[in-house]
Amino acid sequence: MFGAGDEDDTDFLSPSGGARLASLFGLDQAAAGHGNEFFQYTAPKQPKKGQGTAATGNQATPKTAPATMSTPTILVATAVHAYRYTNGQYVKQGKFGAAVLGNHTAREYRILLYISQQQPVTVARIHVNFELMVRPNNYSTFYDDQRQNWSIMFESEKAAVEFNKQVCIAKCNSTSSLDAVLSQDLIVADGPAVEVGDSLEVAYTGWLFQNHVLGQVFDSTANKDKLLRLKLGSGKVIKGWEDGMLGMKKGGKRLLIVPPACAVGSEGVIGWTQATDSILVFEVEVRRVKFARDSGSDGHSVSSRDSAAPSPIPGADNLSADPVVSPPTSIPFKSGVPMQSKPS
């Protein structure tokens, strides 16, 4: 409908167009409250008072002299197949670019869907309570700033994981004081969810959160012979893990951003010996599960009884010719419903 063809993928991702793509980040501020006017590309306006030298007369601000403090960074950009929720079903809109843009100084972050570097489609502000719902088969859904629900399908699992990860990092960066664990599914799996009392075998990597990004790796199972074994609710791991891993499923992968207050636990259990004054980030993957309610089962029996959920089947007019799986057929969560943590 609106989408660009495959030949336009380089326009979605080209580093040479980064400044132009990043300039779209500010359009929603100028167009706030003006409905669909946002979706029309306009030339940059004069800087506000205190933001550089004001232009004289009716001359526009030169493109070569943007206000440094307000220039966002492209954190990730990729091509997606986009679906808009309309009249009770997801309708394909085309192949778009999807980017996470951020301004670390202002703590402002957005998801941007765009057709080209000059034509935005929609924008969603990322804040600490922003919800990105990850679905199987490389789908993610979210609400934009107009409360319109979108579903986007990434072209690879790797692209989906990186995009979902950057959204979670942006949520952390959007607040000046993180007081609760942030969790973001990177890959979701089918089967029963883990609860307190269940025993898990987990692969993980842990980073210190430094200068708005993932910093030093302080521990990982990547170079170890065995996975980490833990029992949820036992108090043998940091509180951030106890809270952040609830609800995961065998084969699922999640990013946990743990503030210092939630990094208290049995020191050394996960190989961490740093002082608890740093935000910690973990990428965790559940490899095996022994459910407390099935005390006689092991990881093999669990995996054998995990059943795949049926794929949703939308109307035939919603289907793309190229994706091999279907988008979800219903809205996964309600617009405007806050999560437990409070925004700063």
PDB file of N, CA and C in Angstrom, residues 132-168:
ATOM      1  N   LEU A 132       6.627  -3.023  24.114  1.00  0.00           N
ATOM      2  CA  LEU A 132       6.873  -3.667  22.825  1.00  0.00           C
ATOM      3  C   LEU A 132       6.585  -5.146  23.037  1.00  0.00           C
ATOM      4  N   MET A 133       5.513  -5.627  22.439  1.00  0.00           N
ATOM      5  CA  MET A 133       5.105  -7.017  22.633  1.00  0.00           C
ATOM      6  C   MET A 133       5.715  -7.879  21.534  1.00  0.00           C
ATOM      7  N   VAL A 134       6.544  -8.828  21.939  1.00  0.00           N
ATOM      8  CA  VAL A 134       7.222  -9.704  20.981  1.00  0.00           C
ATOM      9  C   VAL A 134       6.386 -10.957  20.772  1.00  0.00           C
ATOM     10  N   ARG A 135       6.236 -11.348  19.510  1.00  0.00           N
ATOM     11  CA  ARG A 135       5.454 -12.514  19.123  1.00  0.00           C
ATOM     12  C   ARG A 135       6.343 -13.513  18.390  1.00  0.00           C
ATOM     13  N   PRO A 136       5.900 -14.751  18.235  1.00  0.00           N
ATOM     14  CA  PRO A 136       6.692 -15.727  17.473  1.00  0.00           C
ATOM     15  C   PRO A 136       6.879 -15.301  16.021  1.00  0.00           C
ATOM     16  N   ASN A 137       7.840 -15.936  15.373  1.00  0.00           N
ATOM     17  CA  ASN A 137       8.092 -15.733  13.941  1.00  0.00           C
ATOM     18  C   ASN A 137       8.538 -14.313  13.603  1.00  0.00           C
ATOM     19  N   ASN A 138       9.307 -13.700  14.516  1.00  0.00           N
ATOM     20  CA  ASN A 138       9.954 -12.406  14.278  1.00  0.00           C
ATOM     21  C   ASN A 138       8.974 -11.243  14.188  1.00  0.00           C
ATOM     22  N   TYR A 139       7.839 -11.318  14.870  1.00  0.00           N
ATOM     23  CA  TYR A 139       6.891 -10.208  14.934  1.00  0.00           C
ATOM     24  C   TYR A 139       7.044  -9.455  16.251  1.00  0.00           C
ATOM     25  N   SER A 140       6.840  -8.131  16.186  1.00  0.00           N
ATOM     26  CA  SER A 140       6.717  -7.302  17.383  1.00  0.00           C
ATOM     27  C   SER A 140       5.566  -6.334  17.158  1.00  0.00           C
ATOM     28  N   THR A 141       4.831  -6.004  18.218  1.00  0.00           N
ATOM     29  CA  THR A 141       3.715  -5.071  18.096  1.00  0.00           C
ATOM     30  C   THR A 141       3.862  -3.948  19.104  1.00  0.00           C
ATOM     31  N   PHE A 142       3.302  -2.777  18.757  1.00  0.00           N
ATOM     32  CA  PHE A 142       3.364  -1.615  19.637  1.00  0.00           C
ATOM     33  C   PHE A 142       2.280  -0.623  19.237  1.00  0.00           C
ATOM     34  N   TYR A 143       2.027   0.347  20.130  1.00  0.00           N
ATOM     35  CA  TYR A 143       1.142   1.464  19.835  1.00  0.00           C
ATOM     36  C   TYR A 143       1.984   2.692  19.521  1.00  0.00           C
ATOM     37  N   ASP A 144       1.580   3.445  18.485  1.00  0.00           N
ATOM     38  CA  ASP A 144       2.284   4.686  18.185  1.00  0.00           C
ATOM     39  C   ASP A 144       1.694   5.819  19.024  1.00  0.00           C
ATOM     40  N   ASP A 145       2.166   7.034  18.786  1.00  0.00           N
ATOM     41  CA  ASP A 145       1.730   8.169  19.594  1.00  0.00           C
ATOM     42  C   ASP A 145       0.282   8.557  19.350  1.00  0.00           C
ATOM     43  N   GLN A 146      -0.315   8.052  18.277  1.00  0.00           N
ATOM     44  CA  GLN A 146      -1.729   8.300  17.991  1.00  0.00           C
ATOM     45  C   GLN A 146      -2.614   7.154  18.489  1.00  0.00           C
ATOM     46  N   ARG A 147      -2.047   6.250  19.293  1.00  0.00           N
ATOM     47  CA  ARG A 147      -2.737   5.071  19.825  1.00  0.00           C
ATOM     48  C   ARG A 147      -3.161   4.107  18.719  1.00  0.00           C
ATOM     49  N   GLN A 148      -2.427   4.124  17.627  1.00  0.00           N
ATOM     50  CA  GLN A 148      -2.644   3.169  16.546  1.00  0.00           C
ATOM     51  C   GLN A 148      -1.748   1.959  16.780  1.00  0.00           C
ATOM     52  N   ASN A 149      -2.315   0.768  16.681  1.00  0.00           N
ATOM     53  CA  ASN A 149      -1.546  -0.444  16.910  1.00  0.00           C
ATOM     54  C   ASN A 149      -0.900  -0.919  15.616  1.00  0.00           C
ATOM     55  N   TRP A 150       0.384  -1.294  15.700  1.00  0.00           N
ATOM     56  CA  TRP A 150       1.157  -1.774  14.563  1.00  0.00           C
ATOM     57  C   TRP A 150       1.787  -3.120  14.896  1.00  0.00           C
ATOM     58  N   SER A 151       1.919  -3.953  13.883  1.00  0.00           N
ATOM     59  CA  SER A 151       2.686  -5.190  13.987  1.00  0.00           C
ATOM     60  C   SER A 151       3.739  -5.160  12.889  1.00  0.00           C
ATOM     61  N   ILE A 152       4.981  -5.420  13.262  1.00  0.00           N
ATOM     62  CA  ILE A 152       6.061  -5.406  12.275  1.00  0.00           C
ATOM     63  C   ILE A 152       6.759  -6.757  12.276  1.00  0.00           C
ATOM     64  N   MET A 153       7.067  -7.240  11.078  1.00  0.00           N
ATOM     65  CA  MET A 153       7.762  -8.515  10.942  1.00  0.00           C
ATOM     66  C   MET A 153       9.166  -8.262  10.410  1.00  0.00           C
ATOM     67  N   PHE A 154      10.150  -8.709  11.169  1.00  0.00           N
ATOM     68  CA  PHE A 154      11.541  -8.553  10.767  1.00  0.00           C
ATOM     69  C   PHE A 154      11.924  -9.670   9.805  1.00  0.00           C
ATOM     70  N   GLU A 155      12.956  -9.421   9.017  1.00  0.00           N
ATOM     71  CA  GLU A 155      13.339 -10.379   7.986  1.00  0.00           C
ATOM     72  C   GLU A 155      14.277 -11.460   8.496  1.00  0.00           C
ATOM     73  N   SER A 156      14.699 -11.353   9.749  1.00  0.00           N
ATOM     74  CA  SER A 156      15.533 -12.398  10.347  1.00  0.00           C
ATOM     75  C   SER A 156      15.392 -12.325  11.856  1.00  0.00           C
ATOM     76  N   GLU A 157      15.691 -13.430  12.509  1.00  0.00           N
ATOM     77  CA  GLU A 157      15.666 -13.446  13.969  1.00  0.00           C
ATOM     78  C   GLU A 157      16.713 -12.498  14.537  1.00  0.00           C
ATOM     79  N   LYS A 158      17.864 -12.438  13.901  1.00  0.00           N
ATOM     80  CA  LYS A 158      18.934 -11.555  14.363  1.00  0.00           C
ATOM     81  C   LYS A 158      18.489 -10.103  14.356  1.00  0.00           C
ATOM     82  N   ALA A 159      17.810  -9.676  13.282  1.00  0.00           N
ATOM     83  CA  ALA A 159      17.337  -8.294  13.195  1.00  0.00           C
ATOM     84  C   ALA A 159      16.286  -8.019  14.262  1.00  0.00           C
ATOM     85  N   ALA A 160      15.394  -8.985  14.495  1.00  0.00           N
ATOM     86  CA  ALA A 160      14.356  -8.813  15.507  1.00  0.00           C
ATOM     87  C   ALA A 160      14.966  -8.677  16.896  1.00  0.00           C
ATOM     88  N   VAL A 161      15.921  -9.529  17.222  1.00  0.00           N
ATOM     89  CA  VAL A 161      16.553  -9.503  18.541  1.00  0.00           C
ATOM     90  C   VAL A 161      17.254  -8.173  18.778  1.00  0.00           C
ATOM     91  N   GLU A 162      17.991  -7.688  17.802  1.00  0.00           N
ATOM     92  CA  GLU A 162      18.724  -6.435  17.971  1.00  0.00           C
ATOM     93  C   GLU A 162      17.774  -5.259  18.145  1.00  0.00           C
ATOM     94  N   PHE A 163      16.701  -5.217  17.367  1.00  0.00           N
ATOM     95  CA  PHE A 163      15.730  -4.130  17.483  1.00  0.00           C
ATOM     96  C   PHE A 163      15.062  -4.167  18.858  1.00  0.00           C
ATOM     97  N   ASN A 164      14.595  -5.325  19.273  1.00  0.00           N
ATOM     98  CA  ASN A 164      13.934  -5.449  20.575  1.00  0.00           C
ATOM     99  C   ASN A 164      14.882  -5.069  21.713  1.00  0.00           C
ATOM    100  N   LYS A 165      16.137  -5.440  21.563  1.00  0.00           N
ATOM    101  CA  LYS A 165      17.135  -5.117  22.580  1.00  0.00           C
ATOM    102  C   LYS A 165      17.330  -3.607  22.690  1.00  0.00           C
ATOM    103  N   GLN A 166      17.414  -2.919  21.558  1.00  0.00           N
ATOM    104  CA  GLN A 166      17.630  -1.478  21.578  1.00  0.00           C
ATOM    105  C   GLN A 166      16.434  -0.732  22.154  1.00  0.00           C
ATOM    106  N   VAL A 167      15.234  -1.250  21.962  1.00  0.00           N
ATOM    107  CA  VAL A 167      14.058  -0.628  22.570  1.00  0.00           C
ATOM    108  C   VAL A 167      14.155  -0.697  24.088  1.00  0.00           C
ATOM    109  N   CYS A 168      14.568  -1.836  24.624  1.00  0.00           N
ATOM    110  CA  CYS A 168      14.702  -1.981  26.074  1.00  0.00           C
ATOM    111  C   CYS A 168      15.787  -1.061  26.624  1.00  0.00           C
TER     112      CYS A 168
END
